[in-house]
Amino acid sequence: MRVTVDVKGEETREIDLESVSVSGATADGEPTPTYQDLLREVDLSPHEVSVLVDGRPVPEDQPVESDHVTVLRLIKGG
Amino acid sequence: MTGSDPELVVPTAIRDRILERAREGAPEEICGIFGGDFESEGQSRVRSQYPAENVAETPRTRYRIDPEEQLAVFERLEDRGEEIVGFYHSHPRGPPRPSATDEAQATWPDRSYLIVSLDPLEVGSWRWREDDERFERERIVPE
């Protein structure tokens, strides 16, 4: 599956899910990359962004199930 | 570093509105997003400001914009042909510059982070330079 990763404020990237390296434990059968694995492909970490699918945040440790992902750099401070 | 020194053009009406929000919101911090014309070096121009709710757990000393609200604002400003210029927040009790927390949690390279300090009363703006991991002061140009 090809995943469109829309990093807001930057360019949109197309990533071939089969080419994403999987870091965590894998279930039986084919390993499935997580959103965190996808973030690594665009040089971002869960500490600095939120991942949204259909406008809703998704946990970064979940397997990628959508072909369109929005990535938002966090806006916060003190 | 190449190009000219960074600047942020801020319409006076927008500056006044943000100051008003900061005063009304005290003792908690207020925050929001700037839309307009973005240049990573040189001059960015604010055309609109979009207030956002501060959803930080300790809003007197922290600010955070909810990602869903952030996305909604980005979609509004993109629909108007604007770019993401930067962000603003208040420091009800100072300092009139980025705090250590601001530096630790900045994530938007080259965007403007405008800070309204109420005590002392001062408005300043900085660009986050990710490679250097520091804020670079920029000039605010009133319009």
mmCIF file of N, CA, C and O in Angstrom, chain B residues 17-18 21 30-35 48-54 65 69-70 72-73 76 88:
data_model
loop_
_atom_site.group_PDB
_atom_site.id
_atom_site.type_symbol
_atom_site.label_atom_id
_atom_site.label_comp_id
_atom_site.label_asym_id
_atom_site.label_seq_id
_atom_site.Cartn_x
_atom_site.Cartn_y
_atom_site.Cartn_z
ATOM 1 N N ARG B 17 -5.457 43.315 19.103
ATOM 2 C CA ARG B 17 -6.417 42.264 19.468
ATOM 3 C C ARG B 17 -5.749 41.187 20.327
ATOM 4 O O ARG B 17 -6.347 40.684 21.289
ATOM 5 N N ILE B 18 -4.512 40.846 19.966
ATOM 6 C CA ILE B 18 -3.797 39.814 20.729
ATOM 7 C C ILE B 18 -3.466 40.323 22.136
ATOM 8 O O ILE B 18 -3.610 39.611 23.129
ATOM 9 N N ARG B 21 -6.584 40.077 24.124
ATOM 10 C CA ARG B 21 -6.829 38.680 24.520
ATOM 11 C C ARG B 21 -5.919 38.284 25.673
ATOM 12 O O ARG B 21 -6.333 37.594 26.596
ATOM 13 N N ILE B 30 -2.671 32.731 26.811
ATOM 14 C CA ILE B 30 -3.523 32.562 25.632
ATOM 15 C C ILE B 30 -2.618 32.213 24.450
ATOM 16 O O ILE B 30 -1.398 32.440 24.493
ATOM 17 N N CYS B 31 -3.235 31.648 23.397
ATOM 18 C CA CYS B 31 -2.418 31.248 22.256
ATOM 19 C C CYS B 31 -3.234 31.267 20.968
ATOM 20 O O CYS B 31 -4.468 31.328 21.006
ATOM 21 N N GLY B 32 -2.526 31.237 19.856
ATOM 22 C CA GLY B 32 -3.209 31.261 18.567
ATOM 23 C C GLY B 32 -2.224 31.075 17.426
ATOM 24 O O GLY B 32 -1.021 30.863 17.638
ATOM 25 N N ILE B 33 -2.772 31.154 16.215
ATOM 26 C CA ILE B 33 -2.016 30.844 15.003
ATOM 27 C C ILE B 33 -2.088 32.025 14.040
ATOM 28 O O ILE B 33 -3.132 32.672 13.924
ATOM 29 N N PHE B 34 -0.975 32.304 13.368
ATOM 30 C CA PHE B 34 -0.929 33.358 12.361
ATOM 31 C C PHE B 34 -0.985 32.757 10.957
ATOM 32 O O PHE B 34 -0.209 31.848 10.618
ATOM 33 N N GLY B 35 -1.862 33.306 10.114
ATOM 34 C CA GLY B 35 -1.868 32.968 8.693
ATOM 35 C C GLY B 35 -1.397 34.171 7.897
ATOM 36 O O GLY B 35 -1.517 35.311 8.339
ATOM 37 N N SER B 48 -3.823 37.226 9.042
ATOM 38 C CA SER B 48 -4.934 36.856 9.931
ATOM 39 C C SER B 48 -4.386 36.206 11.187
ATOM 40 O O SER B 48 -3.321 35.606 11.159
ATOM 41 N N GLN B 49 -5.150 36.346 12.278
ATOM 42 C CA GLN B 49 -4.809 35.594 13.482
ATOM 43 C C GLN B 49 -6.011 34.743 13.862
ATOM 44 O O GLN B 49 -7.152 35.155 13.733
ATOM 45 N N TYR B 50 -5.725 33.524 14.282
ATOM 46 C CA TYR B 50 -6.770 32.560 14.615
ATOM 47 C C TYR B 50 -6.604 32.169 16.071
ATOM 48 O O TYR B 50 -5.694 31.404 16.415
ATOM 49 N N PRO B 51 -7.474 32.688 16.960
ATOM 50 C CA PRO B 51 -7.365 32.333 18.373
ATOM 51 C C PRO B 51 -7.591 30.835 18.554
ATOM 52 O O PRO B 51 -8.392 30.226 17.832
ATOM 53 N N ALA B 52 -6.878 30.241 19.504
ATOM 54 C CA ALA B 52 -7.058 28.816 19.804
ATOM 55 C C ALA B 52 -7.174 28.669 21.306
ATOM 56 O O ALA B 52 -6.657 29.485 22.072
ATOM 57 N N GLU B 53 -7.846 27.614 21.724
ATOM 58 C CA GLU B 53 -7.973 27.341 23.151
ATOM 59 C C GLU B 53 -6.644 26.805 23.687
ATOM 60 O O GLU B 53 -5.985 26.000 23.025
ATOM 61 N N ASN B 54 -6.278 27.278 24.866
ATOM 62 C CA ASN B 54 -5.092 26.734 25.529
ATOM 63 C C ASN B 54 -5.519 25.498 26.325
ATOM 64 O O ASN B 54 -6.188 25.610 27.347
ATOM 65 N N ILE B 65 -1.918 23.778 21.931
ATOM 66 C CA ILE B 65 -3.088 23.831 21.058
ATOM 67 C C ILE B 65 -3.466 22.399 20.692
ATOM 68 O O ILE B 65 -2.616 21.604 20.283
ATOM 69 N N GLU B 69 -8.049 21.078 16.730
ATOM 70 C CA GLU B 69 -8.317 22.498 16.487
ATOM 71 C C GLU B 69 -7.249 23.078 15.560
ATOM 72 O O GLU B 69 -7.544 23.886 14.668
ATOM 73 N N GLN B 70 -6.013 22.654 15.771
ATOM 74 C CA GLN B 70 -4.896 23.099 14.928
ATOM 75 C C GLN B 70 -5.171 22.763 13.455
ATOM 76 O O GLN B 70 -5.028 23.609 12.572
ATOM 77 N N ALA B 72 -8.070 22.169 12.058
ATOM 78 C CA ALA B 72 -9.210 22.954 11.575
ATOM 79 C C ALA B 72 -8.763 24.364 11.185
ATOM 80 O O ALA B 72 -9.190 24.911 10.159
ATOM 81 N N VAL B 73 -7.896 24.961 12.002
ATOM 82 C CA VAL B 73 -7.388 26.306 11.682
ATOM 83 C C VAL B 73 -6.547 26.267 10.408
ATOM 84 O O VAL B 73 -6.689 27.133 9.533
ATOM 85 N N ARG B 76 -8.746 26.205 7.468
ATOM 86 C CA ARG B 76 -9.378 27.517 7.222
ATOM 87 C C ARG B 76 -8.398 28.460 6.536
ATOM 88 O O ARG B 76 -8.744 29.140 5.567
ATOM 89 N N TYR B 88 1.364 32.549 18.304
ATOM 90 C CA TYR B 88 1.596 33.502 19.383
ATOM 91 C C TYR B 88 1.105 32.894 20.693
ATOM 92 O O TYR B 88 0.242 32.022 20.715
#
